[in-house]
PDB file of C-alpha atoms and ligand atoms in Angstrom:
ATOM      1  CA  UNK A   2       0.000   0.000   0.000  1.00 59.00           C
ATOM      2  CA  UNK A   3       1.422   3.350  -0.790  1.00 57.00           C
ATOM      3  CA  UNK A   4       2.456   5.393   1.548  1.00 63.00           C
ATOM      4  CA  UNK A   5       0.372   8.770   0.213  1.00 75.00           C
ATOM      5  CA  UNK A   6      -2.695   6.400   0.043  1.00 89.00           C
ATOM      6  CA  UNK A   7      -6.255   7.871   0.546  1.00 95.00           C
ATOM      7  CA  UNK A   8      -7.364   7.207   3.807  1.00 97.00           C
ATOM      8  CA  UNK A   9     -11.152   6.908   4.479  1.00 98.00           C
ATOM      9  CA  UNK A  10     -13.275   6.360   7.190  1.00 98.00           C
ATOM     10  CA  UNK A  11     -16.686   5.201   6.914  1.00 98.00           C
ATOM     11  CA  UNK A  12     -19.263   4.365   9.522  1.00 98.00           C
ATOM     12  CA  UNK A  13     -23.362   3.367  10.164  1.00 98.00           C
ATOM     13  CA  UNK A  14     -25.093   2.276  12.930  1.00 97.00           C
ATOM     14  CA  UNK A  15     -24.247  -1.359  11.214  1.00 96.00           C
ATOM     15  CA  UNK A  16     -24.208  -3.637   8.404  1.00 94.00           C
ATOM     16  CA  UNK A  17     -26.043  -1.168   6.117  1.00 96.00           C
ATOM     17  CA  UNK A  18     -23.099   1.054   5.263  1.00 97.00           C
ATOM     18  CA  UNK A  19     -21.507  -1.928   3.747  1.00 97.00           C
ATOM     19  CA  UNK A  20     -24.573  -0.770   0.645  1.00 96.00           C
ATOM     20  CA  UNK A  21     -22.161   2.441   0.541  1.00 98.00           C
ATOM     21  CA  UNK A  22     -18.579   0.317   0.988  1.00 97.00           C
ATOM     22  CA  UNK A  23     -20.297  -1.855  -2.243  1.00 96.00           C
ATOM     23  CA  UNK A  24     -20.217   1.228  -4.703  1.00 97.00           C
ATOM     24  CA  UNK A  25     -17.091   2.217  -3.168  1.00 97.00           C
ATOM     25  CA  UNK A  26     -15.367  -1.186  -4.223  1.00 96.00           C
ATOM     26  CA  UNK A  27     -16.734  -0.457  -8.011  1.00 95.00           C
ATOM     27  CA  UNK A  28     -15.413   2.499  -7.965  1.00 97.00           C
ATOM     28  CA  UNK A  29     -12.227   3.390  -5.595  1.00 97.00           C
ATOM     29  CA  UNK A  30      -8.333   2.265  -6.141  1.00 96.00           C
ATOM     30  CA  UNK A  31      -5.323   2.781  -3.930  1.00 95.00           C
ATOM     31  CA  UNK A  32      -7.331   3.199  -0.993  1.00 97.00           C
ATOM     32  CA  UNK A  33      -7.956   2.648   2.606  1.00 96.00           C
ATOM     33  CA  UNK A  34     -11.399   2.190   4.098  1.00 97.00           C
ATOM     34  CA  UNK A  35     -11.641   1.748   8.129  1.00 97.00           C
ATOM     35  CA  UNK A  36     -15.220   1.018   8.663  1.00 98.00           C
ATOM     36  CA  UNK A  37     -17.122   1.159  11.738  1.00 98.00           C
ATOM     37  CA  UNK A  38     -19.967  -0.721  12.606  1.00 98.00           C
ATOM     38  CA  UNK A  39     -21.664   0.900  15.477  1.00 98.00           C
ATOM     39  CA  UNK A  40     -23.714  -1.931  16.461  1.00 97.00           C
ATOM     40  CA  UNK A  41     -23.605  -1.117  20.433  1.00 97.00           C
ATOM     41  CA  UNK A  42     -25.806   2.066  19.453  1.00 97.00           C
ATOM     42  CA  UNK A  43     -27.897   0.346  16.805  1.00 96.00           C
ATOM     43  CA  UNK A  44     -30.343   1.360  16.106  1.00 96.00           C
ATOM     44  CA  UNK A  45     -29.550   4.946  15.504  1.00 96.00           C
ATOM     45  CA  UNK A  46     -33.083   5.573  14.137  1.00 92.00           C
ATOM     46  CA  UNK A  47     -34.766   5.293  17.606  1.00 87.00           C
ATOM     47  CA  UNK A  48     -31.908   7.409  19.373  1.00 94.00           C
ATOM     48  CA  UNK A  49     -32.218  11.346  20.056  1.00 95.00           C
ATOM     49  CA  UNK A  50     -30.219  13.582  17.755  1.00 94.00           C
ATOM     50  CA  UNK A  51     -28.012  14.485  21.191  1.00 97.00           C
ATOM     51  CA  UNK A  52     -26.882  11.068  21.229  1.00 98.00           C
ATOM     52  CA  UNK A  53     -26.773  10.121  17.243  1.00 97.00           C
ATOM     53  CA  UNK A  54     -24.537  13.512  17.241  1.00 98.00           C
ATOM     54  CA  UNK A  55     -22.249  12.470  20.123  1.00 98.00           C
ATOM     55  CA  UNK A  56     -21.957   9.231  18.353  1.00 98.00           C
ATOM     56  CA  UNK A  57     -20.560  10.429  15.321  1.00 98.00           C
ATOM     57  CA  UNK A  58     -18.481  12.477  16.986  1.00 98.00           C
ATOM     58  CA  UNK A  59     -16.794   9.939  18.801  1.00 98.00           C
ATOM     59  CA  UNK A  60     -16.123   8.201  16.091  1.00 98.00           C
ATOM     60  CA  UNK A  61     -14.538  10.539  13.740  1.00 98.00           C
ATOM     61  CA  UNK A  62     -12.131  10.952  16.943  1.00 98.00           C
ATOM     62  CA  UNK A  63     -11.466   7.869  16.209  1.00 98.00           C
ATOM     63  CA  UNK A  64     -10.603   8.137  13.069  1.00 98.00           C
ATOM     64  CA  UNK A  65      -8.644  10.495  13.014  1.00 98.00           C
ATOM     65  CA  UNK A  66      -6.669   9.969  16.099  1.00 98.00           C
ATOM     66  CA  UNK A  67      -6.190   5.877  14.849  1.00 97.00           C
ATOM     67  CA  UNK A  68      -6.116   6.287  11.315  1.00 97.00           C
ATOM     68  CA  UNK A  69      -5.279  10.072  10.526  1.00 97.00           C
ATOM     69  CA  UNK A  70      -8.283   9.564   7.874  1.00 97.00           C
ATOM     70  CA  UNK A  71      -8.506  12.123   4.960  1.00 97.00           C
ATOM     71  CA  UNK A  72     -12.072  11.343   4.310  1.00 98.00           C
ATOM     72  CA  UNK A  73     -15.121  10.755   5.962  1.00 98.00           C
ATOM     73  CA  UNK A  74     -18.380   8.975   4.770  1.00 98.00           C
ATOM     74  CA  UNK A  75     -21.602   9.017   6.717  1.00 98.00           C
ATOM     75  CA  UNK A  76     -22.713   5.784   5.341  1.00 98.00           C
ATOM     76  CA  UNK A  77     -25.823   6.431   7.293  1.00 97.00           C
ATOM     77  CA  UNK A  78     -28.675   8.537   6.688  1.00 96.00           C
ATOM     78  CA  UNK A  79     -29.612   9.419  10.196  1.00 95.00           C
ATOM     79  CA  UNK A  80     -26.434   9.827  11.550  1.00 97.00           C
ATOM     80  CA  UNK A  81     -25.844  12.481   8.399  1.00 97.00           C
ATOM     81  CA  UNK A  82     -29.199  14.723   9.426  1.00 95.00           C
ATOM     82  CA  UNK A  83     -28.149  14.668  13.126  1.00 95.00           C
ATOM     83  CA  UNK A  84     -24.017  15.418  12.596  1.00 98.00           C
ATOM     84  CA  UNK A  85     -22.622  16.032   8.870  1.00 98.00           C
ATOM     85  CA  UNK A  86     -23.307  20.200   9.501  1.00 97.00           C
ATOM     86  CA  UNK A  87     -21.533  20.177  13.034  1.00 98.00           C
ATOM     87  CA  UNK A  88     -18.972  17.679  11.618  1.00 98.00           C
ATOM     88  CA  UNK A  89     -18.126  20.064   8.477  1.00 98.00           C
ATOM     89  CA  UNK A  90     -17.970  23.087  11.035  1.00 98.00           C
ATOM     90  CA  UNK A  91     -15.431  21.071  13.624  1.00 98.00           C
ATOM     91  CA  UNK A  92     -13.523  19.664  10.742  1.00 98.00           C
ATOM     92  CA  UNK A  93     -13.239  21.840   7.607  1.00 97.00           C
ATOM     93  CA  UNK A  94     -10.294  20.039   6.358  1.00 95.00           C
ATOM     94  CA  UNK A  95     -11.611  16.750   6.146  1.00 97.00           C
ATOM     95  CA  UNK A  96     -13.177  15.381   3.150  1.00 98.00           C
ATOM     96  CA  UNK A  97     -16.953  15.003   4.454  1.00 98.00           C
ATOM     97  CA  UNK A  98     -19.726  12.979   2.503  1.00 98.00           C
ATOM     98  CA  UNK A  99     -23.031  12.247   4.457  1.00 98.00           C
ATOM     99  CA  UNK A 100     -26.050   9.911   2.281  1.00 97.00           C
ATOM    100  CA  UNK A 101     -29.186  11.914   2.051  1.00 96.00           C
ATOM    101  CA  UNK A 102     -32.538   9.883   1.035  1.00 96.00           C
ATOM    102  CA  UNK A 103     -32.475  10.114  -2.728  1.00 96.00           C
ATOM    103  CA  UNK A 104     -35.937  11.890  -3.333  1.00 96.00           C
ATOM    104  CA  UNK A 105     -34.645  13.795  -6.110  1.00 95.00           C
ATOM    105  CA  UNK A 106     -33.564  11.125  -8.590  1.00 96.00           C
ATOM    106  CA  UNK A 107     -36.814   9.469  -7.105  1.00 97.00           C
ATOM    107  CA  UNK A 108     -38.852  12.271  -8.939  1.00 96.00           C
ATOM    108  CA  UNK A 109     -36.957  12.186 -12.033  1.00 95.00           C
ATOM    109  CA  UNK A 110     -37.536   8.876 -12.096  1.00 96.00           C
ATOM    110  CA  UNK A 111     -40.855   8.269 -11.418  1.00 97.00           C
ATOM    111  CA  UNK A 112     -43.532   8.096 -14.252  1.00 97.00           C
ATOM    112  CA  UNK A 113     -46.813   7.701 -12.149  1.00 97.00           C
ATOM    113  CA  UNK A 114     -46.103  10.615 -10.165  1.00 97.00           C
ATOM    114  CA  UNK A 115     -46.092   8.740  -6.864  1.00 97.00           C
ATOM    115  CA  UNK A 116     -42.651   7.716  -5.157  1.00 97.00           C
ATOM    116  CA  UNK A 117     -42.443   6.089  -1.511  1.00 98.00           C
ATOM    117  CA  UNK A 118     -39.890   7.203   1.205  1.00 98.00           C
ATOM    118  CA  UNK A 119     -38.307   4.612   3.627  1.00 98.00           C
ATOM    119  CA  UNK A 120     -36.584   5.697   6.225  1.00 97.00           C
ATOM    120  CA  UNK A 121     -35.744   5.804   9.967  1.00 95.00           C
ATOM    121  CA  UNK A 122     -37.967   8.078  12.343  1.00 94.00           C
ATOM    122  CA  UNK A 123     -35.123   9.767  13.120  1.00 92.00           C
ATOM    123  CA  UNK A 124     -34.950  11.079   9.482  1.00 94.00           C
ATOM    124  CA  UNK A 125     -38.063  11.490   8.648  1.00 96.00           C
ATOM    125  CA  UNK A 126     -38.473  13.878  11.195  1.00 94.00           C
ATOM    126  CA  UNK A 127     -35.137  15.540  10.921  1.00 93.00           C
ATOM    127  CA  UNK A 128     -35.195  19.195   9.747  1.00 93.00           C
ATOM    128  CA  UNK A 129     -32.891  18.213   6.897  1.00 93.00           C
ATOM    129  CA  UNK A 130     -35.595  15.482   5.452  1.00 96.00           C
ATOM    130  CA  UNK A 131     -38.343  18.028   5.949  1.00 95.00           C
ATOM    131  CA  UNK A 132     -36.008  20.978   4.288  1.00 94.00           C
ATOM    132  CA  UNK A 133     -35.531  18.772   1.243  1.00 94.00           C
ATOM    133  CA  UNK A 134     -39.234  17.465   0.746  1.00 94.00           C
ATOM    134  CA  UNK A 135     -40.400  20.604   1.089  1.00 93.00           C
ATOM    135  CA  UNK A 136     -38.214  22.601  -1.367  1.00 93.00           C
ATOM    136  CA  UNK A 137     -38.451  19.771  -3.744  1.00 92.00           C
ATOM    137  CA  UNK A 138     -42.133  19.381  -3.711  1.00 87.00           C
ATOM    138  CA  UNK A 139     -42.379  23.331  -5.007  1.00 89.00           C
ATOM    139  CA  UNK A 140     -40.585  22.098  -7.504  1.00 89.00           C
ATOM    140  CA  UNK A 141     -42.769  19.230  -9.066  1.00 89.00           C
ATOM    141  CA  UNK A 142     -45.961  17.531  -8.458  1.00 91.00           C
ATOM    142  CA  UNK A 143     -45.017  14.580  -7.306  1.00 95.00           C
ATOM    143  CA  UNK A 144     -46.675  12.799  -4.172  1.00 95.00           C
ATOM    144  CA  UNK A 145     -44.796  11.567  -1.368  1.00 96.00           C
ATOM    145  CA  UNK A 146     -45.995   8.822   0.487  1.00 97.00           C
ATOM    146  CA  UNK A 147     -43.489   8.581   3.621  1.00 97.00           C
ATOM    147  CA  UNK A 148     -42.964   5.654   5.993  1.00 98.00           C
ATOM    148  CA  UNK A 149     -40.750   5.475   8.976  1.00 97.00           C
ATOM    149  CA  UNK A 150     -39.602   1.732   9.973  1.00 98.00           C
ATOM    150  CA  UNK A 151     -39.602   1.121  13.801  1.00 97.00           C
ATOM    151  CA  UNK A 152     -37.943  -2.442  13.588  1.00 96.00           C
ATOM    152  CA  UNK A 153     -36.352  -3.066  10.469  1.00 97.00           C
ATOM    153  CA  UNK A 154     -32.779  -2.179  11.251  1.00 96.00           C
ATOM    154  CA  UNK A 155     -33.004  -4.872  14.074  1.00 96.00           C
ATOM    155  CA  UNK A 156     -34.384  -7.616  11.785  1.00 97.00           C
ATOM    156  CA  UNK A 157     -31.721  -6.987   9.124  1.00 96.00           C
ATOM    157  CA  UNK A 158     -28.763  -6.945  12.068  1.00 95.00           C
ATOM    158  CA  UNK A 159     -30.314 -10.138  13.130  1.00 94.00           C
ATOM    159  CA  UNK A 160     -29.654 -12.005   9.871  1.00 94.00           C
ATOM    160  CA  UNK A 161     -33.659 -12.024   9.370  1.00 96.00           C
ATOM    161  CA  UNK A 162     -33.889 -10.599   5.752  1.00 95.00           C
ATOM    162  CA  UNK A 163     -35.977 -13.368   3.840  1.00 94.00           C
ATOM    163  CA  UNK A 164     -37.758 -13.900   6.935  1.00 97.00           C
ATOM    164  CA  UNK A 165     -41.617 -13.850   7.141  1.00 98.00           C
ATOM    165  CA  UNK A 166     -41.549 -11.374   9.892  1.00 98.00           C
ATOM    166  CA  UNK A 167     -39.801  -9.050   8.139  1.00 98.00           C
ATOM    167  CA  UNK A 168     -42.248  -9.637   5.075  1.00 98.00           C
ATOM    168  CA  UNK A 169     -45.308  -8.615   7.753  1.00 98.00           C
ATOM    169  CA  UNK A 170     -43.764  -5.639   8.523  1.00 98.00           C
ATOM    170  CA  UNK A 171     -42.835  -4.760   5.231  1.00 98.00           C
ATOM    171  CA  UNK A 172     -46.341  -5.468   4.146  1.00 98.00           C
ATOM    172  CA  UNK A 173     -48.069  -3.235   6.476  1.00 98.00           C
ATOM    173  CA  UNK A 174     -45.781  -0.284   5.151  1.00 98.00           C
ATOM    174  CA  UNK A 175     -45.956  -0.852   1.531  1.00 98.00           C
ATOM    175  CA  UNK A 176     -49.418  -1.566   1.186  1.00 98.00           C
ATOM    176  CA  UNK A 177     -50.910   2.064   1.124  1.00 98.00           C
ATOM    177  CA  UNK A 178     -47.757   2.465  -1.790  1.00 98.00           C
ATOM    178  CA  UNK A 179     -48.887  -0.784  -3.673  1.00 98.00           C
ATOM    179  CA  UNK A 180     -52.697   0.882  -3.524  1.00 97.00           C
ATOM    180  CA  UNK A 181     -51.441   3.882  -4.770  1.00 98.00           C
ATOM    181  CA  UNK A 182     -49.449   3.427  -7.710  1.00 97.00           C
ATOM    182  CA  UNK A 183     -46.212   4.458  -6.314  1.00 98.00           C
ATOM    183  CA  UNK A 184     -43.290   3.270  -8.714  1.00 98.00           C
ATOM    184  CA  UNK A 185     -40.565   4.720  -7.260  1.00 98.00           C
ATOM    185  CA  UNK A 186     -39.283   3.784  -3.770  1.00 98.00           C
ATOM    186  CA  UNK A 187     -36.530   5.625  -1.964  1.00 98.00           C
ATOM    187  CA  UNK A 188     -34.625   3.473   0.156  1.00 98.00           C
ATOM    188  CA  UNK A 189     -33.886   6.328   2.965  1.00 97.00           C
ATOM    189  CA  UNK A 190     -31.887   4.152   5.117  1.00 97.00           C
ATOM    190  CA  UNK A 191     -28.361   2.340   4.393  1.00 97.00           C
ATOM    191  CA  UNK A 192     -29.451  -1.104   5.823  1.00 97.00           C
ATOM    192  CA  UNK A 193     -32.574  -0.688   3.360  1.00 98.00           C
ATOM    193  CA  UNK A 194     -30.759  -2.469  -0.304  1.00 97.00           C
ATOM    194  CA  UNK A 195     -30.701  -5.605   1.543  1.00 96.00           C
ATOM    195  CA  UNK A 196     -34.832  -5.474   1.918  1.00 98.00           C
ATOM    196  CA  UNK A 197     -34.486  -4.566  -2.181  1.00 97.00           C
ATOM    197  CA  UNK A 198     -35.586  -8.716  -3.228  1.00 97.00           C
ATOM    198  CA  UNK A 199     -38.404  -8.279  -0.463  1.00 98.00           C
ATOM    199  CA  UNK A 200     -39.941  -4.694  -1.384  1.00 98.00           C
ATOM    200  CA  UNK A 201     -39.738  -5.550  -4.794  1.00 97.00           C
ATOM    201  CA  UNK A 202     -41.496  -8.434  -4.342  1.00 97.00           C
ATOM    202  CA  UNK A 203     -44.373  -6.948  -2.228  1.00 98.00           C
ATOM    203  CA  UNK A 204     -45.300  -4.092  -4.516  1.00 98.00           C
ATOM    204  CA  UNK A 205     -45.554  -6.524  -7.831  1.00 95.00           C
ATOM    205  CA  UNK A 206     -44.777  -4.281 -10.209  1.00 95.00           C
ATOM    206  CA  UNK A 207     -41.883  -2.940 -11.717  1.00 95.00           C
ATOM    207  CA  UNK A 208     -40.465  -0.444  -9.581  1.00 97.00           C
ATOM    208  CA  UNK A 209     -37.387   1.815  -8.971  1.00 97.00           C
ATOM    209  CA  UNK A 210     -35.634   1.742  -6.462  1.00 98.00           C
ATOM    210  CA  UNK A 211     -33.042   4.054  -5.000  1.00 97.00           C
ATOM    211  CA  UNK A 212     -30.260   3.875  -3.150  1.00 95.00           C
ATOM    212  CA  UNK A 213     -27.687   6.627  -3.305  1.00 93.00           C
ATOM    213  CA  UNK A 214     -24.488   4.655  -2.720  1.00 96.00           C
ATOM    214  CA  UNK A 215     -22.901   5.150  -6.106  1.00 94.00           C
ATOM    215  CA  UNK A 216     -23.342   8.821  -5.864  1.00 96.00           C
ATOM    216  CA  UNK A 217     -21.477   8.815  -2.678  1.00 98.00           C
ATOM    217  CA  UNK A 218     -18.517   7.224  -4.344  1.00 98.00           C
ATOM    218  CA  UNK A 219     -18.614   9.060  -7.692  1.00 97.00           C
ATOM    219  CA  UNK A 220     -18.207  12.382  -5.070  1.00 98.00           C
ATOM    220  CA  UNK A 221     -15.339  11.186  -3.012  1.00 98.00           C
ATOM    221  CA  UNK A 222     -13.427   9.786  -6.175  1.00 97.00           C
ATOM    222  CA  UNK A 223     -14.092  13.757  -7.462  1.00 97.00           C
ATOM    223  CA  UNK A 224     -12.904  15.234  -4.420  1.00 97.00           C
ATOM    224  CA  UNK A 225     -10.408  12.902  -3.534  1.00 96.00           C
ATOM    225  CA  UNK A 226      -8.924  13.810  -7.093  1.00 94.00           C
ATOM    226  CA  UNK A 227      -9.205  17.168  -5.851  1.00 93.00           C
ATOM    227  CA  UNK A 228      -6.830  16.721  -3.301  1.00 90.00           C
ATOM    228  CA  UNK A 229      -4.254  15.199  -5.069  1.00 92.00           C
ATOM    229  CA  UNK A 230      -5.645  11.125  -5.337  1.00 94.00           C
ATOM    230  CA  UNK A 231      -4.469   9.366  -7.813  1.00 93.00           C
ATOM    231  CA  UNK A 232      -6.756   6.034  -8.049  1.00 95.00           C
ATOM    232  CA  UNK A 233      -4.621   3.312  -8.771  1.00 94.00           C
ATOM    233  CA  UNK A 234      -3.719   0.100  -7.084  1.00 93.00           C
ATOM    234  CA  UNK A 235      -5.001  -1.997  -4.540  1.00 92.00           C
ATOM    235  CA  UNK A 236      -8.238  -1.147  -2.155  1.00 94.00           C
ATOM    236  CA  UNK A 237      -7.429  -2.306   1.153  1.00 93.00           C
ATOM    237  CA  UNK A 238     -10.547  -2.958   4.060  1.00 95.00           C
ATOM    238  CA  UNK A 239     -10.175  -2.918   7.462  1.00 95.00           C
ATOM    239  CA  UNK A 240     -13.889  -3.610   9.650  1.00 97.00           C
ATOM    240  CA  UNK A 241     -14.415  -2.652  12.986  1.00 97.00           C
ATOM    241  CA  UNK A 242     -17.987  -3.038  15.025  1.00 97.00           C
ATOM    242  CA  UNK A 243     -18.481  -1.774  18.483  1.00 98.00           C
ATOM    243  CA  UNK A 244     -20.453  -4.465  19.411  1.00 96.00           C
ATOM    244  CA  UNK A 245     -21.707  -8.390  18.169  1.00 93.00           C
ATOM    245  CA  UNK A 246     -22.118  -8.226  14.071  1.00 94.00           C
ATOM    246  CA  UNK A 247     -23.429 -10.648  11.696  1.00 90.00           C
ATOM    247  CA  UNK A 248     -20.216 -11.932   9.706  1.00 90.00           C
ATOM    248  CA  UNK A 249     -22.673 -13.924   7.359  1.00 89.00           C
ATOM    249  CA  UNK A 250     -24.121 -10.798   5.913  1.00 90.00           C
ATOM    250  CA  UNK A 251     -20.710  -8.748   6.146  1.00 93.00           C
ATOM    251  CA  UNK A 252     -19.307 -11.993   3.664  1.00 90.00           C
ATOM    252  CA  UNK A 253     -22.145 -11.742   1.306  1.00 88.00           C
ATOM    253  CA  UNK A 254     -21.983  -7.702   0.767  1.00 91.00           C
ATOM    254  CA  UNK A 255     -18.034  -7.229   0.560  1.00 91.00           C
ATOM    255  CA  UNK A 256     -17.033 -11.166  -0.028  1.00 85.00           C
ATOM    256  CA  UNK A 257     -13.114 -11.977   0.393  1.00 72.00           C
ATOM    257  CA  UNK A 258     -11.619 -12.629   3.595  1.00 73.00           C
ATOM    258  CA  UNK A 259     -12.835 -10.333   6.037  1.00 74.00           C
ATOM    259  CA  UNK A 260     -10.266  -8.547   8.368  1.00 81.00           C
ATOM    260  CA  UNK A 261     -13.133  -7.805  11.390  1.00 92.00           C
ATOM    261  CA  UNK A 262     -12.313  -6.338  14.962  1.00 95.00           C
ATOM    262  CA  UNK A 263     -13.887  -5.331  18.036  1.00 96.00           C
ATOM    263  CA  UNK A 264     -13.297  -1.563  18.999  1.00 97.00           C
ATOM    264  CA  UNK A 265     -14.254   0.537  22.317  1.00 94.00           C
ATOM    265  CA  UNK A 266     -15.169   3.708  21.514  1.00 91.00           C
TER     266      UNK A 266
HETATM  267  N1  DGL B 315     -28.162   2.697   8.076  1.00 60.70           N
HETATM  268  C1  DGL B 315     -28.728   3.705   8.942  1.00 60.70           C
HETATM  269  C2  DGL B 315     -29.389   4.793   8.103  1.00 60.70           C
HETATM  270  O1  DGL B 315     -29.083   4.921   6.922  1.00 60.70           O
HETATM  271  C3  DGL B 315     -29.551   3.020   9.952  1.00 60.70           C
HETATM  272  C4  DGL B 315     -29.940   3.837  11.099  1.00 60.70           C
HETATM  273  C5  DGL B 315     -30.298   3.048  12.301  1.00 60.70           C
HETATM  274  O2  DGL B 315     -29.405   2.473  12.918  1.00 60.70           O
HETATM  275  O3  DGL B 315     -31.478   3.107  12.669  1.00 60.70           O
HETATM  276  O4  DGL B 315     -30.203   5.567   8.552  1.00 60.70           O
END
């Protein structure tokens, strides 16, 4: 690994910013990527924005005390409406990319003028969901039909992803969508792709969904340019979770052997 290497940190409640690490793979050479799985806090869609703020915080200590990281990537759309703005403002020298719920592509996209929002509670009701939907519905008459998803970060944590529960509670939130004629789903929440077989399933019909983890690495390759990165050579991993993680589901998003530690933070 070269020495002048970019070196990125990337974090998430859990599993789900591996979605982000995916597109990162695709796209990112002579790299390093420190992730942290913050799976002692998880879920971070049920915690106050004190807390979810405090979190990140902590951990881009971390980073940067451990790692001297270069980057940072919110792989997590809560943790981005409770912390990217103080996190830019502590940090202006850092390289900082949060993941927003893709509503905008979503109304591009959609052809029946109906899209569906997924998401935590926590973003849903943060001031930087409600900012966006609002400025964007000005701009085009699309309908919005919004559904926070007490629960589902747990069951995908837990390994249960083709499970029937999981299905029920899916169900219940994508029927009012299914009645409606919504053909465009927004997956607002990192942990959220690995549902994709499942929602796609329930609405029976075909449907776009969106997930905003390409964009995230298309911008950090830009700005990492930017500063001088020069994309070649290997990608080098390193995985860190707070807590207990699923290593099944780790194997099956970023395959290879999987370099996976327990942190304190
Ligand atoms: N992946 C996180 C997100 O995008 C999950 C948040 C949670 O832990 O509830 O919002």
């Amino acid at each position: 690994m070269r020495s002048d290497a970019l070196r990125i940190g990337v974090f998430d409640s859990g599993l789900g910013g591996l979605t982000v690490v995916q597109a990162m793979i695709r796209l990112i050479k002579g790299a390093q990527i420190f992730y942290i799985a913050d799976t002692k806090h998880a879920p971070y869609g049920e915690k106050t924005e004190e807390q979810i703020l405090q979190y990140a915080f902590d951990i881009t200590a971390y980073f940067l005390q451990k790692h001297n990281i270069d980057a940072l990537i919110i792989a997590c759309n809560t943790a981005t409406s409770a912390a990217v703005k103080a996190l830019r403002e502590k940090y202006p020298e850092l390289i900082i990319i949060g993941t927003e719920p893709g509503i905008k592509p979503a109304m591009e996209q959609t052809r029946t003028g109906k899209v569906g929002v997924l998401a935590t509670p926590a973003t849903l009701q943060g001031a930087k969901y409600q900012q966006l939907a609002n400025e964007l519905a000005m701009q085009k008459d699309v309908t919005l039909f919004e559904q926070a998803c007490p629960g589902l970060v747990e069951q995908i944590e837990q390994g249960k992803i083709d499970h029937p529960q999981t299905q029920e509670m899916l169900e219940g939130w994508l029927h009012p969508m299914r009645e409606n004629d919504v053909d465009t789903v927004v997956l607002g929440c990192t942990h959220y792709p690995l549902v994709s077989d499942m929602i796609k399933k329930i609405m029976q019909r075909e449907l776009n969904l969106i997930h905003t983890g390409d964009a995230i690495a298309k911008r950090l390759l830009s700005l990492g340019k930017n500063k001088g990165h020069r994309n070649e050579g290997d990608l080098q991993i390193a995985l860190y979770s707070t807590d207990d993680i699923d290593r099944t589901i780790i194997s099956r998003l970023i395959g290879g052997a999987i370099d996976l530690k327990k942190i304190d933070i």
